[in-house]
Coordinates of C-alpha atoms and ligand atoms in Angstrom, one line a residue:
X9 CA 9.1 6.7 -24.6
X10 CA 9.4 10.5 -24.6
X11 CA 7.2 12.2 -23.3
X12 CA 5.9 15.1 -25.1
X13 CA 3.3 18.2 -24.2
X14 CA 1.7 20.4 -26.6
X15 CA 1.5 24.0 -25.9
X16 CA -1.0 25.5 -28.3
X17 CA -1.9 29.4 -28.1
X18 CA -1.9 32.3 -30.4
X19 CA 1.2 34.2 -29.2
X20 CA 0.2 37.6 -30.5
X21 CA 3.2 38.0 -29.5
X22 CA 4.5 35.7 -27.0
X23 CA 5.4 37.0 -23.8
X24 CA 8.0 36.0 -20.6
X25 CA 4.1 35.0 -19.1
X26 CA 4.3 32.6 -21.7
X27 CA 8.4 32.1 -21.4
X28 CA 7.4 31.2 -17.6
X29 CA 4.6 28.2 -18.5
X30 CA 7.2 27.0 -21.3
X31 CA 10.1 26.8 -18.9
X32 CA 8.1 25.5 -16.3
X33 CA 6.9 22.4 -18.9
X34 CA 10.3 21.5 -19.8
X35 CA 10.9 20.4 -16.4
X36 CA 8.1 17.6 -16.4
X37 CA 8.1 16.8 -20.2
X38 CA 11.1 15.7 -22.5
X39 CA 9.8 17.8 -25.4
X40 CA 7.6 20.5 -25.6
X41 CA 5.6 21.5 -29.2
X42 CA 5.0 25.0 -29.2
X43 CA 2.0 25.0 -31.7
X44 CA 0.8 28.8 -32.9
X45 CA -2.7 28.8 -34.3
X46 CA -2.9 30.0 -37.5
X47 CA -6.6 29.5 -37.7
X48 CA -7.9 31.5 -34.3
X49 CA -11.1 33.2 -34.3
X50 CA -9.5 35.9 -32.7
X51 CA -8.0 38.6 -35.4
X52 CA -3.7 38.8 -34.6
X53 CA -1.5 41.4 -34.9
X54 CA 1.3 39.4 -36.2
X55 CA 1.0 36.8 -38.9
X56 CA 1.5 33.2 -38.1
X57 CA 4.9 32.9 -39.7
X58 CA 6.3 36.4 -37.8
X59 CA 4.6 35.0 -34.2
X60 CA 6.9 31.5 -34.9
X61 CA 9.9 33.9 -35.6
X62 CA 9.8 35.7 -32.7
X63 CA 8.9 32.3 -30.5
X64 CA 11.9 30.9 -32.3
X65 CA 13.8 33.3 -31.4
X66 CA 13.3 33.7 -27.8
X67 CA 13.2 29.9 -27.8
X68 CA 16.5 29.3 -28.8
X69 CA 18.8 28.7 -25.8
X70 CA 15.9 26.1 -24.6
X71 CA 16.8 23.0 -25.1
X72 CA 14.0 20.1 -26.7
X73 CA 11.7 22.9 -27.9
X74 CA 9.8 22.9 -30.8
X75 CA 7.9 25.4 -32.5
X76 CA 5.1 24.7 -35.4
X77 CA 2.7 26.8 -36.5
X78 CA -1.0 24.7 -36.7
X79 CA -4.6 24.9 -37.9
X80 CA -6.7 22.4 -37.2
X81 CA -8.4 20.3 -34.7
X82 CA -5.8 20.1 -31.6
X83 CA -7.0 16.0 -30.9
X84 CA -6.1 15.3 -34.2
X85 CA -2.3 17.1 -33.7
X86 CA -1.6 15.6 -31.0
X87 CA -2.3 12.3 -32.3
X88 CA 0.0 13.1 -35.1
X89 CA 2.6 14.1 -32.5
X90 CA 2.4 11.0 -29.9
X91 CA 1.8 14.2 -26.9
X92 CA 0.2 12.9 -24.1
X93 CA -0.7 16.4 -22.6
X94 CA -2.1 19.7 -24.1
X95 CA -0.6 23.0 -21.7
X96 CA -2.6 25.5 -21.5
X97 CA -1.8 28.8 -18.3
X98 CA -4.4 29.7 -16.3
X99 CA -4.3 33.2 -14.7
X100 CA -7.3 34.5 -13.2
X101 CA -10.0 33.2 -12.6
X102 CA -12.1 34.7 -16.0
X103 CA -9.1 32.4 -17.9
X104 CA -11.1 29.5 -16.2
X105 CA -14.8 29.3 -17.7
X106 CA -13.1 29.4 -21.4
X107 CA -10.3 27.0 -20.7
X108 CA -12.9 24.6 -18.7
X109 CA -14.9 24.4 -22.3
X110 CA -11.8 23.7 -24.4
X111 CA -10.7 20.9 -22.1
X112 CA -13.6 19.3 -22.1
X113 CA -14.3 19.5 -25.6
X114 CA -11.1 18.2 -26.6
X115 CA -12.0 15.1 -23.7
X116 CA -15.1 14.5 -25.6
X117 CA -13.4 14.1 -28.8
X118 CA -10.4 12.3 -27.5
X119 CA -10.5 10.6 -24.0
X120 CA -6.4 9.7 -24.1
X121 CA -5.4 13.7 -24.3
X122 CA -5.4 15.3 -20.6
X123 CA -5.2 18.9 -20.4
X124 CA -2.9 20.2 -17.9
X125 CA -3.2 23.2 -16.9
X126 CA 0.0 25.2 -15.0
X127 CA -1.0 28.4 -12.7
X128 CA 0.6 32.0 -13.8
X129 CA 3.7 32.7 -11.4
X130 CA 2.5 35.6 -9.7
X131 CA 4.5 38.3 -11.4
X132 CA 3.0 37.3 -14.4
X133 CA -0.8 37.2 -13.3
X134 CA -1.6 40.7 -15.2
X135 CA 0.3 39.9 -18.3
X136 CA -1.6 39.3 -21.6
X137 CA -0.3 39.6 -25.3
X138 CA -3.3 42.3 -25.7
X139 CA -2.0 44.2 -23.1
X140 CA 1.4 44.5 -24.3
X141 CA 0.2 45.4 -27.6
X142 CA -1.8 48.4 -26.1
X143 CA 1.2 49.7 -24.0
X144 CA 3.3 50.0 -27.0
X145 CA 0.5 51.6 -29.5
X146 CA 0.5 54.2 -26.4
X147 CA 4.5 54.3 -26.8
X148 CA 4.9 53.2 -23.3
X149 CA 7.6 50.4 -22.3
X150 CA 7.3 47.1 -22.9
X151 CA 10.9 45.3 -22.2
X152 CA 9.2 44.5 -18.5
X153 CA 7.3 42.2 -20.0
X154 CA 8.3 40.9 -23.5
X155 CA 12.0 40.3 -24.5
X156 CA 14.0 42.8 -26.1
X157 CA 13.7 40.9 -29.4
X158 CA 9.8 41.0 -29.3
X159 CA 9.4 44.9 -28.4
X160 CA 11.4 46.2 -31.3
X161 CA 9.3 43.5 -33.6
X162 CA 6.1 45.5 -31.8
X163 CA 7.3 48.7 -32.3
X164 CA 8.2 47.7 -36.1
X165 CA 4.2 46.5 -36.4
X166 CA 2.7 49.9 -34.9
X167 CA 5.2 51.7 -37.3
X168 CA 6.1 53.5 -34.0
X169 CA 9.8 54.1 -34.9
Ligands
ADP322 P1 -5.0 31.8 -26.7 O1 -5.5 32.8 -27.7 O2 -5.0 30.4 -27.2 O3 -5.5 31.9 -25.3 P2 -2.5 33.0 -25.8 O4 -1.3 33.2 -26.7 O5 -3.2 34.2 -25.4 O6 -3.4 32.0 -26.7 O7 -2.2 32.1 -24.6 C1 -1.7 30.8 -24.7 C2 -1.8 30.2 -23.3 O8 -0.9 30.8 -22.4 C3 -3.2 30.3 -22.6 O9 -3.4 29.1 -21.9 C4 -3.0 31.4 -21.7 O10 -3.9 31.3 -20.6 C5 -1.5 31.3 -21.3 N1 -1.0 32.5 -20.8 C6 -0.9 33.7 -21.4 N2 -0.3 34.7 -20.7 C7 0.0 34.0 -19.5 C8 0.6 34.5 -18.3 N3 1.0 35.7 -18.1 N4 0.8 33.6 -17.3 C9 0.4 32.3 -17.5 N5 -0.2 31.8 -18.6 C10 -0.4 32.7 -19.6

């Protein structure tokens, strides 16, 4: 039996934070989903299909990856994709009231799917998709945190070039 994680999130755009958690998964599971949520509350910079791109192409030299984009209920998804754990980061402690609810919520209305939750490494701790998005509207530098690939696609968005 393979053993396969989900790692849902909105990846507006994904980061090397995120790089970090996905790396870190694919050492404990055989196959990690990367699922982008197309229906998120929150309003994204980047259309569903261009957040998969860029996640496909940063992906690509990691082997038993996949990338999906999703809407949905996330119990339902996993179901559908025999995953026996949801990953989700956790970086400070304000990540920790919000992530608390969704792991509960999704216990309640499946008692099979555990959430496992991996801590930031430490040089990631400050790095957020929002914040990169606001260093590059102010034009400042953003290879220190996203990959090369995903700055120009940035800089593209905030017609900054
Ligand atoms: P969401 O909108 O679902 O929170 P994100 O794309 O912002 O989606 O994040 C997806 C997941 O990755 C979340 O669990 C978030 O806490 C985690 N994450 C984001 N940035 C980092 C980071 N720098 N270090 C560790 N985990 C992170």
């Amino acid at each position: 039996m393979k053993r396969i994680a989900v790692y849902p999130g909105s990846f507006d755009p994904v980061t090397y934070g995120h790089l970090d958690i996905i790396k870190r998964s694919l050492v404990l599971f055989d196959q990690v989903i990367i699922a982008v949520l197309r229906n998120t509350m929150k309003k994204s910079l980047f259309t569903a299909q261009e957040r998969y791109d860029m996640l496909r192409e940063v992906t690509s030299t990691l082997p038993n990856v996949q990338i999906e984009v999703f809407g949905g209920l996330l119990v339902d998804y996993m179901k559908d994709k025999s995953a026996i754990a949801i990953i989700r980061g956790l970086r400070a402690v304000s990540d920790f009231e919000h992530e608390f609810q969704m792991a509960l919520v999704n216990k309640k209305l499946d008692s099979k799917v555990e959430t496992l939750f991996m801590m930031t490494s430490e040089r990631y701790l400050y790095l957020s998709s929002s914040m990169v998005k606001e260093i590059v509207t102010f034009k400042g530098n953003a290879l220190n945190f996203v990959p090369p690939y995903v700055s120009k696609k940035l800089e593209e968005k905030l017609n900054l070039n």
